PDB file of C-alpha atoms in Angstrom:
ATOM      1  CA  MET E   1       0.000   0.000   0.000  1.00  0.00           C
ATOM      2  CA  LYS E   2       2.826   2.385   0.842  1.00  0.00           C
ATOM      3  CA  LYS E   3       4.390   1.821  -2.606  1.00  0.00           C
ATOM      4  CA  VAL E   4       1.078   2.635  -4.286  1.00  0.00           C
ATOM      5  CA  LEU E   5       0.787   5.938  -2.377  1.00  0.00           C
ATOM      6  CA  VAL E   6       4.376   6.888  -3.240  1.00  0.00           C
ATOM      7  CA  PHE E   7       3.740   6.031  -6.890  1.00  0.00           C
ATOM      8  CA  LEU E   8       0.529   8.126  -6.958  1.00  0.00           C
ATOM      9  CA  ALA E   9       2.200  11.094  -5.275  1.00  0.00           C
ATOM     10  CA  PHE E  10       5.154  10.844  -7.663  1.00  0.00           C
ATOM     11  CA  GLY E  11       2.821  10.608 -10.669  1.00  0.00           C
ATOM     12  CA  LEU E  12       0.709  13.579  -9.591  1.00  0.00           C
ATOM     13  CA  PHE E  13       3.768  15.750  -9.008  1.00  0.00           C
ATOM     14  CA  PHE E  14       5.267  15.008 -12.402  1.00  0.00           C
ATOM     15  CA  SER E  15       1.918  15.310 -14.204  1.00  0.00           C
ATOM     16  CA  TYR E  16       1.564  18.804 -12.745  1.00  0.00           C
ATOM     17  CA  HIS E  17       5.115  19.676 -13.792  1.00  0.00           C
ATOM     18  CA  PHE E  18       4.571  18.237 -17.284  1.00  0.00           C
ATOM     19  CA  VAL E  19       1.427  20.299 -17.878  1.00  0.00           C
ATOM     20  CA  PHE E  20       3.182  23.599 -17.109  1.00  0.00           C
ATOM     21  CA  ALA E  21       6.062  22.709 -19.400  1.00  0.00           C
ATOM     22  CA  ASN E  22       3.695  22.766 -22.364  1.00  0.00           C
ATOM     23  CA  ILE E  23       2.835  26.470 -22.555  1.00  0.00           C
ATOM     24  CA  GLU E  24       4.996  27.934 -25.299  1.00  0.00           C
ATOM     25  CA  ILE E  25       5.404  31.205 -27.163  1.00  0.00           C
ATOM     26  CA  SER E  26       4.161  30.658 -30.721  1.00  0.00           C
ATOM     27  CA  GLU E  27       3.931  34.132 -32.288  1.00  0.00           C
ATOM     28  CA  ILE E  28       5.328  37.605 -31.607  1.00  0.00           C
ATOM     29  CA  MET E  29       4.056  40.912 -32.984  1.00  0.00           C
ATOM     30  CA  TYR E  30       6.768  43.321 -31.878  1.00  0.00           C
ATOM     31  CA  ASP E  31       6.785  45.942 -34.668  1.00  0.00           C
ATOM     32  CA  LEU E  32       3.429  46.179 -36.434  1.00  0.00           C
ATOM     33  CA  LYS E  33       4.142  49.205 -38.588  1.00  0.00           C
ATOM     34  CA  THR E  34       6.718  51.868 -39.266  1.00  0.00           C
ATOM     35  CA  GLY E  35       6.556  54.763 -36.866  1.00  0.00           C
ATOM     36  CA  SER E  36       5.067  54.393 -33.400  1.00  0.00           C
ATOM     37  CA  ASP E  37       3.647  50.976 -32.626  1.00  0.00           C
ATOM     38  CA  GLU E  38       3.223  51.635 -28.909  1.00  0.00           C
ATOM     39  CA  GLY E  39       0.443  49.488 -27.459  1.00  0.00           C
ATOM     40  CA  ARG E  40       0.055  47.467 -30.646  1.00  0.00           C
ATOM     41  CA  GLU E  41       2.336  44.616 -29.630  1.00  0.00           C
ATOM     42  CA  TRP E  42       1.265  41.142 -28.609  1.00  0.00           C
ATOM     43  CA  ILE E  43       2.428  37.570 -28.212  1.00  0.00           C
ATOM     44  CA  GLU E  44       0.541  34.362 -28.820  1.00  0.00           C
ATOM     45  CA  VAL E  45       0.942  31.368 -26.519  1.00  0.00           C
ATOM     46  CA  TYR E  46       0.094  27.763 -27.310  1.00  0.00           C
ATOM     47  CA  ASN E  47      -0.956  24.984 -24.934  1.00  0.00           C
ATOM     48  CA  ASN E  48       0.923  22.008 -26.327  1.00  0.00           C
ATOM     49  CA  SER E  49      -0.637  19.544 -23.886  1.00  0.00           C
ATOM     50  CA  ASP E  50      -3.656  17.274 -23.806  1.00  0.00           C
ATOM     51  CA  VAL E  51      -5.260  19.091 -20.864  1.00  0.00           C
ATOM     52  CA  SER E  52      -6.642  22.571 -20.238  1.00  0.00           C
ATOM     53  CA  ILE E  53      -4.274  24.969 -18.416  1.00  0.00           C
ATOM     54  CA  ASP E  54      -5.154  28.037 -16.303  1.00  0.00           C
ATOM     55  CA  LEU E  55      -3.008  30.756 -17.871  1.00  0.00           C
ATOM     56  CA  SER E  56      -3.805  33.321 -15.147  1.00  0.00           C
ATOM     57  CA  THR E  57      -1.251  31.639 -12.885  1.00  0.00           C
ATOM     58  CA  PHE E  58       1.562  32.366 -15.358  1.00  0.00           C
ATOM     59  CA  LYS E  59       3.757  35.434 -15.753  1.00  0.00           C
ATOM     60  CA  PHE E  60       5.049  36.997 -18.944  1.00  0.00           C
ATOM     61  CA  PHE E  61       8.648  38.227 -18.827  1.00  0.00           C
ATOM     62  CA  GLU E  62      10.104  40.792 -21.196  1.00  0.00           C
ATOM     63  CA  GLY E  63      13.816  40.812 -20.519  1.00  0.00           C
ATOM     64  CA  ASP E  64      13.913  40.489 -16.749  1.00  0.00           C
ATOM     65  CA  VAL E  65      10.675  42.417 -16.201  1.00  0.00           C
ATOM     66  CA  ASN E  66       7.791  40.415 -14.766  1.00  0.00           C
ATOM     67  CA  HIS E  67       4.406  41.312 -16.301  1.00  0.00           C
ATOM     68  CA  LYS E  68       1.173  40.118 -14.744  1.00  0.00           C
ATOM     69  CA  ILE E  69      -1.484  38.965 -17.205  1.00  0.00           C
ATOM     70  CA  ILE E  70      -5.209  39.628 -16.774  1.00  0.00           C
ATOM     71  CA  LEU E  71      -8.022  37.893 -18.672  1.00  0.00           C
ATOM     72  CA  LYS E  72     -10.053  40.306 -20.822  1.00  0.00           C
ATOM     73  CA  GLN E  73     -11.860  37.988 -23.255  1.00  0.00           C
ATOM     74  CA  GLY E  74     -12.492  34.261 -23.435  1.00  0.00           C
ATOM     75  CA  ASN E  75     -11.736  31.573 -20.899  1.00  0.00           C
ATOM     76  CA  ILE E  76      -9.004  31.716 -18.273  1.00  0.00           C
ATOM     77  CA  ASN E  77      -8.241  28.078 -19.132  1.00  0.00           C
ATOM     78  CA  ILE E  78      -6.453  27.512 -22.414  1.00  0.00           C
ATOM     79  CA  THR E  79      -7.855  24.360 -23.943  1.00  0.00           C
ATOM     80  CA  ALA E  80      -5.651  21.444 -24.923  1.00  0.00           C
ATOM     81  CA  LYS E  81      -3.835  22.383 -28.163  1.00  0.00           C
ATOM     82  CA  GLY E  82      -5.383  25.858 -27.819  1.00  0.00           C
ATOM     83  CA  TYR E  83      -4.071  29.402 -28.179  1.00  0.00           C
ATOM     84  CA  ALA E  84      -4.353  32.722 -26.351  1.00  0.00           C
ATOM     85  CA  LEU E  85      -2.963  36.216 -26.864  1.00  0.00           C
ATOM     86  CA  ILE E  86      -1.199  38.457 -24.385  1.00  0.00           C
ATOM     87  CA  VAL E  87      -1.615  42.023 -25.627  1.00  0.00           C
ATOM     88  CA  SER E  88       0.079  45.219 -24.486  1.00  0.00           C
ATOM     89  CA  ASP E  89      -3.086  47.338 -24.864  1.00  0.00           C
ATOM     90  CA  GLU E  90      -6.473  45.672 -25.245  1.00  0.00           C
ATOM     91  CA  ILE E  91      -8.184  48.752 -26.727  1.00  0.00           C
ATOM     92  CA  LYS E  92      -5.543  49.279 -29.427  1.00  0.00           C
ATOM     93  CA  PHE E  93      -5.511  45.535 -30.151  1.00  0.00           C
ATOM     94  CA  ARG E  94      -9.274  45.572 -30.784  1.00  0.00           C
ATOM     95  CA  ILE E  95      -8.859  48.541 -33.157  1.00  0.00           C
ATOM     96  CA  ASP E  96      -6.150  46.701 -35.144  1.00  0.00           C
ATOM     97  CA  TRP E  97      -7.831  43.270 -35.042  1.00  0.00           C
ATOM     98  CA  PRO E  98     -11.625  43.898 -34.698  1.00  0.00           C
ATOM     99  CA  ASN E  99     -12.619  40.391 -35.823  1.00  0.00           C
ATOM    100  CA  PHE E 100     -10.478  38.515 -33.294  1.00  0.00           C
ATOM    101  CA  SER E 101     -12.740  36.332 -31.151  1.00  0.00           C
ATOM    102  CA  GLY E 102     -10.178  34.242 -29.258  1.00  0.00           C
ATOM    103  CA  THR E 103      -8.845  34.508 -25.726  1.00  0.00           C
ATOM    104  CA  ILE E 104      -7.150  37.777 -24.781  1.00  0.00           C
ATOM    105  CA  PHE E 105      -5.030  38.493 -21.727  1.00  0.00           C
ATOM    106  CA  ASP E 106      -3.968  42.081 -21.142  1.00  0.00           C
ATOM    107  CA  SER E 107      -0.598  43.109 -19.782  1.00  0.00           C
ATOM    108  CA  SER E 108       1.619  46.151 -19.692  1.00  0.00           C
ATOM    109  CA  PHE E 109       4.747  45.844 -21.811  1.00  0.00           C
ATOM    110  CA  SER E 110       6.590  47.419 -24.704  1.00  0.00           C
ATOM    111  CA  LEU E 111       8.620  45.108 -26.916  1.00  0.00           C
ATOM    112  CA  ASN E 112      11.960  46.355 -28.176  1.00  0.00           C
ATOM    113  CA  ASN E 113      11.975  46.661 -31.977  1.00  0.00           C
ATOM    114  CA  SER E 114      15.593  45.522 -32.194  1.00  0.00           C
ATOM    115  CA  GLY E 115      14.948  42.370 -30.138  1.00  0.00           C
ATOM    116  CA  GLU E 116      15.000  40.992 -26.617  1.00  0.00           C
ATOM    117  CA  SER E 117      14.345  37.945 -24.474  1.00  0.00           C
ATOM    118  CA  LEU E 118      10.749  36.837 -23.830  1.00  0.00           C
ATOM    119  CA  ALA E 119       9.673  34.138 -21.382  1.00  0.00           C
ATOM    120  CA  ILE E 120       6.591  32.502 -19.917  1.00  0.00           C
ATOM    121  CA  LYS E 121       6.952  31.325 -16.326  1.00  0.00           C
ATOM    122  CA  ALA E 122       4.866  29.342 -13.888  1.00  0.00           C
ATOM    123  CA  GLY E 123       6.236  30.327 -10.500  1.00  0.00           C
ATOM    124  CA  GLU E 124       9.999  30.073 -10.807  1.00  0.00           C
ATOM    125  CA  GLU E 125       9.826  27.568 -13.685  1.00  0.00           C
ATOM    126  CA  THR E 126      10.437  28.892 -17.203  1.00  0.00           C
ATOM    127  CA  THR E 127       8.037  27.045 -19.485  1.00  0.00           C
ATOM    128  CA  ASP E 128       9.303  28.706 -22.660  1.00  0.00           C
ATOM    129  CA  GLN E 129      11.804  31.377 -23.616  1.00  0.00           C
ATOM    130  CA  PHE E 130      12.805  32.945 -26.910  1.00  0.00           C
ATOM    131  CA  ILE E 131      15.195  35.728 -27.862  1.00  0.00           C
ATOM    132  CA  TYR E 132      14.029  37.470 -31.001  1.00  0.00           C
ATOM    133  CA  LYS E 133      16.033  39.891 -33.158  1.00  0.00           C
ATOM    134  CA  SER E 134      14.905  42.330 -35.820  1.00  0.00           C
ATOM    135  CA  SER E 135      17.061  40.440 -38.330  1.00  0.00           C
ATOM    136  CA  PHE E 136      14.528  37.565 -38.037  1.00  0.00           C
ATOM    137  CA  GLY E 137      11.896  39.709 -39.809  1.00  0.00           C
ATOM    138  CA  GLY E 138       8.605  41.303 -38.856  1.00  0.00           C
ATOM    139  CA  THR E 139       9.971  44.833 -38.709  1.00  0.00           C
ATOM    140  CA  GLY E 140       7.329  47.428 -39.522  1.00  0.00           C
ATOM    141  CA  ASN E 141       5.763  45.451 -42.361  1.00  0.00           C
ATOM    142  CA  GLY E 142       2.610  44.133 -40.666  1.00  0.00           C
ATOM    143  CA  LYS E 143       4.115  40.656 -40.276  1.00  0.00           C
ATOM    144  CA  SER E 144       4.829  38.773 -37.073  1.00  0.00           C
ATOM    145  CA  LEU E 145       7.403  36.204 -36.042  1.00  0.00           C
ATOM    146  CA  GLN E 146       5.847  32.727 -35.860  1.00  0.00           C
ATOM    147  CA  LYS E 147       7.037  29.340 -34.749  1.00  0.00           C
ATOM    148  CA  ILE E 148       6.240  27.184 -37.780  1.00  0.00           C
ATOM    149  CA  ASN E 149       7.248  23.518 -37.621  1.00  0.00           C
ATOM    150  CA  GLY E 150       9.677  24.355 -34.823  1.00  0.00           C
ATOM    151  CA  GLU E 151      11.381  27.227 -36.674  1.00  0.00           C
ATOM    152  CA  TRP E 152      10.840  30.970 -36.257  1.00  0.00           C
ATOM    153  CA  LYS E 153       9.793  32.719 -39.478  1.00  0.00           C
ATOM    154  CA  GLU E 154       8.261  36.009 -40.581  1.00  0.00           C
ATOM    155  CA  ALA E 155       4.652  35.604 -41.781  1.00  0.00           C
ATOM    156  CA  MET E 156       1.280  37.324 -41.863  1.00  0.00           C
ATOM    157  CA  PRO E 157      -0.343  37.185 -38.394  1.00  0.00           C
ATOM    158  CA  THR E 158      -2.541  34.182 -37.769  1.00  0.00           C
TER     159      THR E 158
END
């Protein structure tokens, strides 16, 4: 009986850890257009697991700055294989993308147009991190950086 309890406790701990490890950054809009793009930046996150995950418990890091995320539209739980956006200004996002009906979390950040480190963390655990550079594309041309088949490429926003 003791072995069964240890096995269950071990399994629950690692299942919890595994779930958090599956939130990843999948798209970055850091420089929408030439000129000022303040408040028009966003990142997309993807739940690469088979279970729903409560994104409100996560933090978004830009460089070393911790940004709280707040649900504005949709469900706080990102469905299995589902997506959500973290936007820098919900009002400006809705002006730029009026037909978007997915999940939106609002935050307060300003992405550097030349590049920087982005991370998603659950507590102290980094679930995903990416350092983008302007040389990767998406600079003032309406395109974003997207993780496509495991590689980052410039493309029209999804």
